[in-house]
Amino acid sequence: MTDRTPLDQLSADDLAAFLAKTQADYAALKDRGLKLDLTRGKPSAEQLDLSNGLLSLPTSTTDATGTDVRNYGGLEGLLGLRALFAELLGVEPQQVIAGGNSSLEMMHRTVTSLLLWGAAGVDAPWKDAGTVKFICPVPGYDRHFTLLADLGIEMVTVPMHEDGPDVEAVKALVADDPSVKGMWLVPTYANPTGSVCSVEVATALMSMPTAAPDFRILWDNAYALHHLTDVEVKSADALAIAAANGHPERPIVFASTSKITWAGAGVAMMAMSPVNKAWFLTHLGMASIGPDKVNQLRHLEFFGDAEGVRAHMRKHRDIIAPKFAAVQDALEGALSGLGVAEWTEPTGGYFVNLDVVDGTATRVVQLAKEAGISLTPAGSAFPHGLDPRDRNIRLAPTFPPLDQVETAMAGVATCVALAAAEKLSS
Amino acid sequence: MTDRTPLDQLSADDLAAFLAKTQADYAALKDRGLKLDLTRGKPSAEQLDLSNGLLSLPTSTTDATGTDVRNYGGLEGLLGLRALFAELLGVEPQQVIAGGNSSLEMMHRTVTSLLLWGAAGVDAPWKDAGTVKFICPVPGYDRHFTLLADLGIEMVTVPMHEDGPDVEAVKALVADDPSVKGMWLVPTYANPTGSVCSVEVATALMSMPTAAPDFRILWDNAYALHHLTDVEVKSADALAIAAANGHPERPIVFASTSKITWAGAGVAMMAMSPVNKAWFLTHLGMASIGPDKVNQLRHLEFFGDAEGVRAHMRKHRDIIAPKFAAVQDALEGALSGLGVAEWTEPTGGYFVNLDVVDGTATRVVQLAKEAGISLTPAGSAFPHGLDPRDRNIRLAPTFPPLDQVETAMAGVATCVALAAAEKLSS
């Protein structure tokens, strides 16, 4: 396939021929009457089945410390489960809070707590600070952005690279502007690029001077354990790096078992400095008498230990790695050499990032939709859904069965080529 | 026992003799080296055991609509469970949101949403309104008050009567002051008085004019189904009454299964007008992808239907009614006729409200503590823990075994009498 000529180097006649052929391919695609969905970064039923052992757990109603998990209390979660995930996240058990079924809720509570009360040790609620800005590496996770938008927090973007966010761009934003108070980061197998934040980048982020004394990095390590290859990359140790660089309160780490056990019924976790933890628990304690410890014990019994989680994740990998390979095969097979798209080849996480010809992402999504293939709306990986180059599309191949991924991706490739040919011909 | 003379009518000699005898009783009590706890309004292990069937549920991973409960989604909760609790609460299923394990979290989210965004249809965040005041019937639920205190909301108190809060006092507070924006109410078997809000009082509260257009009543119906006698009182239908009186958005109803199944691992619920529900879900949707639907299906399968819940609650009644009777027996046996205490005889809920001689509640709690009997701190049923008359003590008899309730309450009665005799003698 490498002998293809890039579309923008074709003669007018050859381009017209390519357009005609691609239009015919697309017409045939529409005639198939497909109904396929690549929008959702959620596990498939086959993946969820891996955890059906949870249905008859826990076998006990007390944990190893003798706590009756059925009753009230235990605001920071069961020690056993916190210890297990502390090992997996490379932190100390006493740094961890185990919560309910949603790390997004924990992130939302963190941001609203910062707004309402201000950061730990800084008696200045962000709600009283006038403008509050967050740095958002793009493309990124749409729910991070909608959460901030709903709270009236301004978003400033920096590019996401293979080794994490653009450090120089971040440094420039935080250096002089005290209204830049926060930053999102998915450090490992980022949504949607698959980027893995290097220790060097993490160190730069945790050591850089910031005009805001209460600058926080929300370190959403949602995919810390979600490897797609034999190389099980280890996340940079944000808490230790930050502490060693004199900013122990800067990072707040989030994780969950949503894509380990069950997306709707897992356990979410946070990890942070002792000062941050005391701050968070103070306000959490006004809203909750404790998390669902039965579900925490259910998970603890199910996994047994940290190695149990790692082994479990390898079963996920066996199911989803072929789907990611199918995405690569379809894009490579149909588009390589045409110069109409670039895409990531992630080694973990849940997404493939597809960049098409500038100004055609919306058209590609529309073409796919008309052919019965649902894609995430163009621009959704940018604040307010606005991709300034209209080129970014997030592909989520985990949920549909493999054959549907293959079919859908062949169709997507046709749409990408058609939109590019249309643009060049216009 | 009714032939006792009230302490304040005793001669000085008789009072001295009473004091000496009660001091001897107290010394004997201390010598027993008790370690008993009446502080916590939480279910006993025997009550929790009633729901151990949950341990091997659900048997299915899809609900009646075909939804895979293991995956993301379904922000308002499973329809089947919402329908079941709608029947129990006397509302429509479409008015209900089923959430996580904590109605307190739903209340906290409601108040913070009002602060951050303002009420539905009123584009005026409470955080920008300057002073915000809540009406708090007293004695009341300590966590309601600590939640508000943490958010900087001022609390103004009104007396709680047997049929609900003092309506005239409430009306006077809301009539002219637009900063009075909210009110707590536990309408059925209130914490700690056991009061049941009558339809008349509910109608007055839902129809009264308020200076604040965004006045809200947080109707925490935590004990709606928690009857202690054969008379299963029906809560006033707050939503219907409010709608009929032109204020459909005024009440927001909360409930949970925390004291039905498991205190730490139940399902919490809200019910409200369509306008309020849309408002709440808009902001909830920024913080959550959906509740733990597996636990919701677990509960739905466990109960089967509304009658299943009612039958289950009768089993709780059989366990805890004797404990409440033991409280009555101990207080009546030791204190009746002495004029040193008044107490409620609740027909539902989790508490007995004990009012001792003014200025002695703190002393009673201290005496009990020194005798190895833990009571809720005096004043805890008032905002900021400040009981202006220092007379109120909340008794929570459900958690300890019956024999411990008997022993503890005999000791409490001794402490009440001693503190009263000390005061009168001083």
PDB file of N, CA, C and O in Angstrom, chain A residues 57-58 60-61 68-72 292 294-295 298, chain B residues 43-45 47-56 101 256-267 295 298-299 302-303 312 316:
ATOM      1  N   LEU A  57     -20.289 -12.506  45.667  1.00  0.00           N
ATOM      2  CA  LEU A  57     -19.374 -12.010  46.705  1.00  0.00           C
ATOM      3  C   LEU A  57     -19.990 -10.771  47.361  1.00  0.00           C
ATOM      4  O   LEU A  57     -20.850 -10.145  46.769  1.00  0.00           O
ATOM      5  N   PRO A  58     -19.522 -10.400  48.546  1.00  0.00           N
ATOM      6  CA  PRO A  58     -18.525 -11.073  49.356  1.00  0.00           C
ATOM      7  C   PRO A  58     -19.118 -12.302  50.071  1.00  0.00           C
ATOM      8  O   PRO A  58     -20.324 -12.402  50.229  1.00  0.00           O
ATOM      9  N   SER A  60     -18.043 -12.911  53.123  1.00  0.00           N
ATOM     10  CA  SER A  60     -18.024 -12.481  54.517  1.00  0.00           C
ATOM     11  C   SER A  60     -18.690 -11.114  54.635  1.00  0.00           C
ATOM     12  O   SER A  60     -18.818 -10.384  53.648  1.00  0.00           O
ATOM     13  N   THR A  61     -19.129 -10.769  55.828  1.00  0.00           N
ATOM     14  CA  THR A  61     -19.669  -9.422  56.048  1.00  0.00           C
ATOM     15  C   THR A  61     -18.746  -8.570  56.924  1.00  0.00           C
ATOM     16  O   THR A  61     -19.084  -7.441  57.269  1.00  0.00           O
ATOM     17  N   ASP A  68     -17.727  -4.439  60.345  1.00  0.00           N
ATOM     18  CA  ASP A  68     -18.931  -4.922  59.664  1.00  0.00           C
ATOM     19  C   ASP A  68     -19.156  -4.018  58.456  1.00  0.00           C
ATOM     20  O   ASP A  68     -19.550  -2.861  58.605  1.00  0.00           O
ATOM     21  N   VAL A  69     -18.906  -4.545  57.285  1.00  0.00           N
ATOM     22  CA  VAL A  69     -18.956  -3.691  56.087  1.00  0.00           C
ATOM     23  C   VAL A  69     -20.374  -3.263  55.734  1.00  0.00           C
ATOM     24  O   VAL A  69     -20.564  -2.370  54.905  1.00  0.00           O
ATOM     25  N   ARG A  70     -21.365  -3.876  56.372  1.00  0.00           N
ATOM     26  CA  ARG A  70     -22.745  -3.554  56.033  1.00  0.00           C
ATOM     27  C   ARG A  70     -23.213  -2.259  56.694  1.00  0.00           C
ATOM     28  O   ARG A  70     -24.214  -1.679  56.279  1.00  0.00           O
ATOM     29  N   ASN A  71     -22.542  -1.838  57.742  1.00  0.00           N
ATOM     30  CA  ASN A  71     -23.033  -0.702  58.511  1.00  0.00           C
ATOM     31  C   ASN A  71     -22.371   0.609  58.080  1.00  0.00           C
ATOM     32  O   ASN A  71     -21.526   0.628  57.192  1.00  0.00           O
ATOM     33  N   TYR A  72     -22.802   1.698  58.716  1.00  0.00           N
ATOM     34  CA  TYR A  72     -22.242   3.013  58.441  1.00  0.00           C
ATOM     35  C   TYR A  72     -20.756   3.078  58.788  1.00  0.00           C
ATOM     36  O   TYR A  72     -20.257   2.294  59.594  1.00  0.00           O
ATOM     37  N   ASP A 292     -19.672   2.568  50.003  1.00  0.00           N
ATOM     38  CA  ASP A 292     -20.246   1.220  49.993  1.00  0.00           C
ATOM     39  C   ASP A 292     -19.122   0.212  50.263  1.00  0.00           C
ATOM     40  O   ASP A 292     -18.438  -0.238  49.351  1.00  0.00           O
ATOM     41  N   VAL A 294     -19.398  -2.797  51.346  1.00  0.00           N
ATOM     42  CA  VAL A 294     -19.708  -4.155  50.872  1.00  0.00           C
ATOM     43  C   VAL A 294     -19.117  -4.352  49.479  1.00  0.00           C
ATOM     44  O   VAL A 294     -18.490  -5.373  49.184  1.00  0.00           O
ATOM     45  N   ASN A 295     -19.314  -3.344  48.627  1.00  0.00           N
ATOM     46  CA  ASN A 295     -18.752  -3.459  47.282  1.00  0.00           C
ATOM     47  C   ASN A 295     -17.228  -3.433  47.310  1.00  0.00           C
ATOM     48  O   ASN A 295     -16.566  -4.059  46.478  1.00  0.00           O
ATOM     49  N   ARG A 298     -16.284  -6.850  48.365  1.00  0.00           N
ATOM     50  CA  ARG A 298     -16.574  -7.701  47.197  1.00  0.00           C
ATOM     51  C   ARG A 298     -15.382  -7.685  46.228  1.00  0.00           C
ATOM     52  O   ARG A 298     -14.931  -8.731  45.753  1.00  0.00           O
TER      53      ARG A 298
ATOM     54  N   PRO B  43     -28.339   0.612  62.587  1.00  0.00           N
ATOM     55  CA  PRO B  43     -28.960  -0.686  62.819  1.00  0.00           C
ATOM     56  C   PRO B  43     -27.995  -1.659  63.491  1.00  0.00           C
ATOM     57  O   PRO B  43     -26.779  -1.553  63.363  1.00  0.00           O
ATOM     58  N   SER B  44     -28.563  -2.603  64.210  1.00  0.00           N
ATOM     59  CA  SER B  44     -27.767  -3.637  64.863  1.00  0.00           C
ATOM     60  C   SER B  44     -27.387  -4.721  63.867  1.00  0.00           C
ATOM     61  O   SER B  44     -27.958  -4.819  62.775  1.00  0.00           O
ATOM     62  N   ALA B  45     -26.432  -5.540  64.263  1.00  0.00           N
ATOM     63  CA  ALA B  45     -26.024  -6.665  63.406  1.00  0.00           C
ATOM     64  C   ALA B  45     -27.212  -7.577  63.112  1.00  0.00           C
ATOM     65  O   ALA B  45     -27.357  -8.082  61.993  1.00  0.00           O
ATOM     66  N   GLN B  47     -30.286  -6.711  62.785  1.00  0.00           N
ATOM     67  CA  GLN B  47     -31.072  -6.075  61.712  1.00  0.00           C
ATOM     68  C   GLN B  47     -30.393  -6.231  60.356  1.00  0.00           C
ATOM     69  O   GLN B  47     -31.038  -6.504  59.349  1.00  0.00           O
ATOM     70  N   LEU B  48     -29.084  -6.041  60.355  1.00  0.00           N
ATOM     71  CA  LEU B  48     -28.351  -6.166  59.089  1.00  0.00           C
ATOM     72  C   LEU B  48     -28.458  -7.580  58.528  1.00  0.00           C
ATOM     73  O   LEU B  48     -28.528  -7.784  57.317  1.00  0.00           O
ATOM     74  N   ASP B  49     -28.500  -8.549  59.438  1.00  0.00           N
ATOM     75  CA  ASP B  49     -28.617  -9.944  59.006  1.00  0.00           C
ATOM     76  C   ASP B  49     -29.897 -10.203  58.198  1.00  0.00           C
ATOM     77  O   ASP B  49     -29.938 -11.119  57.374  1.00  0.00           O
ATOM     78  N   LEU B  50     -30.943  -9.400  58.458  1.00  0.00           N
ATOM     79  CA  LEU B  50     -32.205  -9.580  57.727  1.00  0.00           C
ATOM     80  C   LEU B  50     -32.007  -9.465  56.209  1.00  0.00           C
ATOM     81  O   LEU B  50     -32.811  -9.989  55.437  1.00  0.00           O
ATOM     82  N   SER B  51     -30.960  -8.768  55.816  1.00  0.00           N
ATOM     83  CA  SER B  51     -30.734  -8.514  54.384  1.00  0.00           C
ATOM     84  C   SER B  51     -29.579  -9.316  53.813  1.00  0.00           C
ATOM     85  O   SER B  51     -29.074  -8.998  52.727  1.00  0.00           O
ATOM     86  N   ASN B  52     -29.136 -10.334  54.515  1.00  0.00           N
ATOM     87  CA  ASN B  52     -27.987 -11.096  54.009  1.00  0.00           C
ATOM     88  C   ASN B  52     -28.272 -11.827  52.698  1.00  0.00           C
ATOM     89  O   ASN B  52     -27.343 -12.273  52.023  1.00  0.00           O
ATOM     90  N   GLY B  53     -29.548 -11.912  52.331  1.00  0.00           N
ATOM     91  CA  GLY B  53     -29.882 -12.438  51.006  1.00  0.00           C
ATOM     92  C   GLY B  53     -29.248 -11.625  49.880  1.00  0.00           C
ATOM     93  O   GLY B  53     -29.022 -12.140  48.773  1.00  0.00           O
ATOM     94  N   LEU B  54     -28.933 -10.355  50.172  1.00  0.00           N
ATOM     95  CA  LEU B  54     -28.281  -9.510  49.158  1.00  0.00           C
ATOM     96  C   LEU B  54     -26.917 -10.067  48.750  1.00  0.00           C
ATOM     97  O   LEU B  54     -26.436  -9.784  47.646  1.00  0.00           O
ATOM     98  N   LEU B  55     -26.304 -10.839  49.623  1.00  0.00           N
ATOM     99  CA  LEU B  55     -24.935 -11.302  49.360  1.00  0.00           C
ATOM    100  C   LEU B  55     -24.832 -12.144  48.089  1.00  0.00           C
ATOM    101  O   LEU B  55     -23.770 -12.191  47.474  1.00  0.00           O
ATOM    102  N   SER B  56     -25.896 -12.803  47.712  1.00  0.00           N
ATOM    103  CA  SER B  56     -25.815 -13.633  46.506  1.00  0.00           C
ATOM    104  C   SER B  56     -26.727 -13.120  45.401  1.00  0.00           C
ATOM    105  O   SER B  56     -27.144 -13.863  44.515  1.00  0.00           O
ATOM    106  N   ASN B 101     -25.208   5.112  47.591  1.00  0.00           N
ATOM    107  CA  ASN B 101     -25.517   4.545  48.908  1.00  0.00           C
ATOM    108  C   ASN B 101     -25.874   5.592  49.952  1.00  0.00           C
ATOM    109  O   ASN B 101     -26.014   5.233  51.119  1.00  0.00           O
ATOM    110  N   SER B 256     -33.893   6.677  51.612  1.00  0.00           N
ATOM    111  CA  SER B 256     -32.868   5.678  51.312  1.00  0.00           C
ATOM    112  C   SER B 256     -33.228   4.356  51.964  1.00  0.00           C
ATOM    113  O   SER B 256     -34.113   4.290  52.817  1.00  0.00           O
ATOM    114  N   THR B 257     -32.502   3.337  51.564  1.00  0.00           N
ATOM    115  CA  THR B 257     -32.668   2.030  52.212  1.00  0.00           C
ATOM    116  C   THR B 257     -31.595   1.803  53.278  1.00  0.00           C
ATOM    117  O   THR B 257     -31.399   0.675  53.725  1.00  0.00           O
ATOM    118  N   SER B 258     -30.923   2.877  53.696  1.00  0.00           N
ATOM    119  CA  SER B 258     -29.825   2.708  54.660  1.00  0.00           C
ATOM    120  C   SER B 258     -30.286   1.979  55.919  1.00  0.00           C
ATOM    121  O   SER B 258     -29.544   1.176  56.477  1.00  0.00           O
ATOM    122  N   LYS B 259     -31.497   2.284  56.376  1.00  0.00           N
ATOM    123  CA  LYS B 259     -32.024   1.595  57.561  1.00  0.00           C
ATOM    124  C   LYS B 259     -33.134   0.636  57.156  1.00  0.00           C
ATOM    125  O   LYS B 259     -34.025   0.328  57.952  1.00  0.00           O
ATOM    126  N   ILE B 260     -33.081   0.188  55.916  1.00  0.00           N
ATOM    127  CA  ILE B 260     -33.997  -0.857  55.445  1.00  0.00           C
ATOM    128  C   ILE B 260     -33.177  -2.117  55.153  1.00  0.00           C
ATOM    129  O   ILE B 260     -33.452  -3.186  55.676  1.00  0.00           O
ATOM    130  N   THR B 261     -32.131  -1.950  54.323  1.00  0.00           N
ATOM    131  CA  THR B 261     -31.227  -3.077  54.087  1.00  0.00           C
ATOM    132  C   THR B 261     -29.941  -2.853  54.885  1.00  0.00           C
ATOM    133  O   THR B 261     -29.880  -3.192  56.050  1.00  0.00           O
ATOM    134  N   TRP B 262     -28.941  -2.264  54.227  1.00  0.00           N
ATOM    135  CA  TRP B 262     -27.653  -2.078  54.884  1.00  0.00           C
ATOM    136  C   TRP B 262     -27.307  -0.594  54.940  1.00  0.00           C
ATOM    137  O   TRP B 262     -27.371   0.107  53.933  1.00  0.00           O
ATOM    138  N   ALA B 263     -26.875  -0.157  56.114  1.00  0.00           N
ATOM    139  CA  ALA B 263     -26.635   1.268  56.333  1.00  0.00           C
ATOM    140  C   ALA B 263     -25.522   1.809  55.432  1.00  0.00           C
ATOM    141  O   ALA B 263     -25.538   2.965  55.030  1.00  0.00           O
ATOM    142  N   GLY B 264     -24.547   0.962  55.120  1.00  0.00           N
ATOM    143  CA  GLY B 264     -23.444   1.434  54.294  1.00  0.00           C
ATOM    144  C   GLY B 264     -23.587   1.094  52.824  1.00  0.00           C
ATOM    145  O   GLY B 264     -22.854   1.618  51.998  1.00  0.00           O
ATOM    146  N   ALA B 265     -24.520   0.233  52.491  1.00  0.00           N
ATOM    147  CA  ALA B 265     -24.539  -0.311  51.128  1.00  0.00           C
ATOM    148  C   ALA B 265     -25.943  -0.404  50.569  1.00  0.00           C
ATOM    149  O   ALA B 265     -26.281  -1.319  49.829  1.00  0.00           O
ATOM    150  N   GLY B 266     -26.759   0.586  50.920  1.00  0.00           N
ATOM    151  CA  GLY B 266     -28.113   0.617  50.400  1.00  0.00           C
ATOM    152  C   GLY B 266     -28.215   1.475  49.151  1.00  0.00           C
ATOM    153  O   GLY B 266     -27.220   1.736  48.475  1.00  0.00           O
ATOM    154  N   VAL B 267     -29.434   1.915  48.865  1.00  0.00           N
ATOM    155  CA  VAL B 267     -29.692   2.769  47.714  1.00  0.00           C
ATOM    156  C   VAL B 267     -30.436   4.008  48.197  1.00  0.00           C
ATOM    157  O   VAL B 267     -31.431   3.893  48.922  1.00  0.00           O
ATOM    158  N   ASN B 295     -26.146  -2.719  42.324  1.00  0.00           N
ATOM    159  CA  ASN B 295     -26.713  -2.693  43.670  1.00  0.00           C
ATOM    160  C   ASN B 295     -28.205  -2.369  43.630  1.00  0.00           C
ATOM    161  O   ASN B 295     -28.971  -2.841  44.478  1.00  0.00           O
ATOM    162  N   ARG B 298     -29.804  -5.555  42.650  1.00  0.00           N
ATOM    163  CA  ARG B 298     -29.696  -6.419  43.836  1.00  0.00           C
ATOM    164  C   ARG B 298     -30.859  -6.138  44.798  1.00  0.00           C
ATOM    165  O   ARG B 298     -31.516  -7.063  45.295  1.00  0.00           O
ATOM    166  N   HIS B 299     -31.122  -4.875  45.036  1.00  0.00           N
ATOM    167  CA  HIS B 299     -32.208  -4.496  45.940  1.00  0.00           C
ATOM    168  C   HIS B 299     -33.576  -4.839  45.337  1.00  0.00           C
ATOM    169  O   HIS B 299     -34.478  -5.310  46.037  1.00  0.00           O
ATOM    170  N   PHE B 302     -34.171  -8.436  45.639  1.00  0.00           N
ATOM    171  CA  PHE B 302     -34.332  -8.820  47.045  1.00  0.00           C
ATOM    172  C   PHE B 302     -35.743  -8.518  47.555  1.00  0.00           C
ATOM    173  O   PHE B 302     -36.366  -9.344  48.230  1.00  0.00           O
ATOM    174  N   PHE B 303     -36.256  -7.333  47.198  1.00  0.00           N
ATOM    175  CA  PHE B 303     -37.582  -6.940  47.695  1.00  0.00           C
ATOM    176  C   PHE B 303     -38.712  -7.548  46.863  1.00  0.00           C
ATOM    177  O   PHE B 303     -39.742  -7.909  47.404  1.00  0.00           O
ATOM    178  N   HIS B 312     -40.510  -6.561  55.105  1.00  0.00           N
ATOM    179  CA  HIS B 312     -39.148  -6.504  55.618  1.00  0.00           C
ATOM    180  C   HIS B 312     -39.067  -5.537  56.808  1.00  0.00           C
ATOM    181  O   HIS B 312     -38.394  -5.826  57.816  1.00  0.00           O
ATOM    182  N   HIS B 316     -37.772  -5.627  61.028  1.00  0.00           N
ATOM    183  CA  HIS B 316     -36.988  -4.653  61.805  1.00  0.00           C
ATOM    184  C   HIS B 316     -37.746  -4.250  63.068  1.00  0.00           C
ATOM    185  O   HIS B 316     -37.174  -4.196  64.155  1.00  0.00           O
TER     186      HIS B 316
END
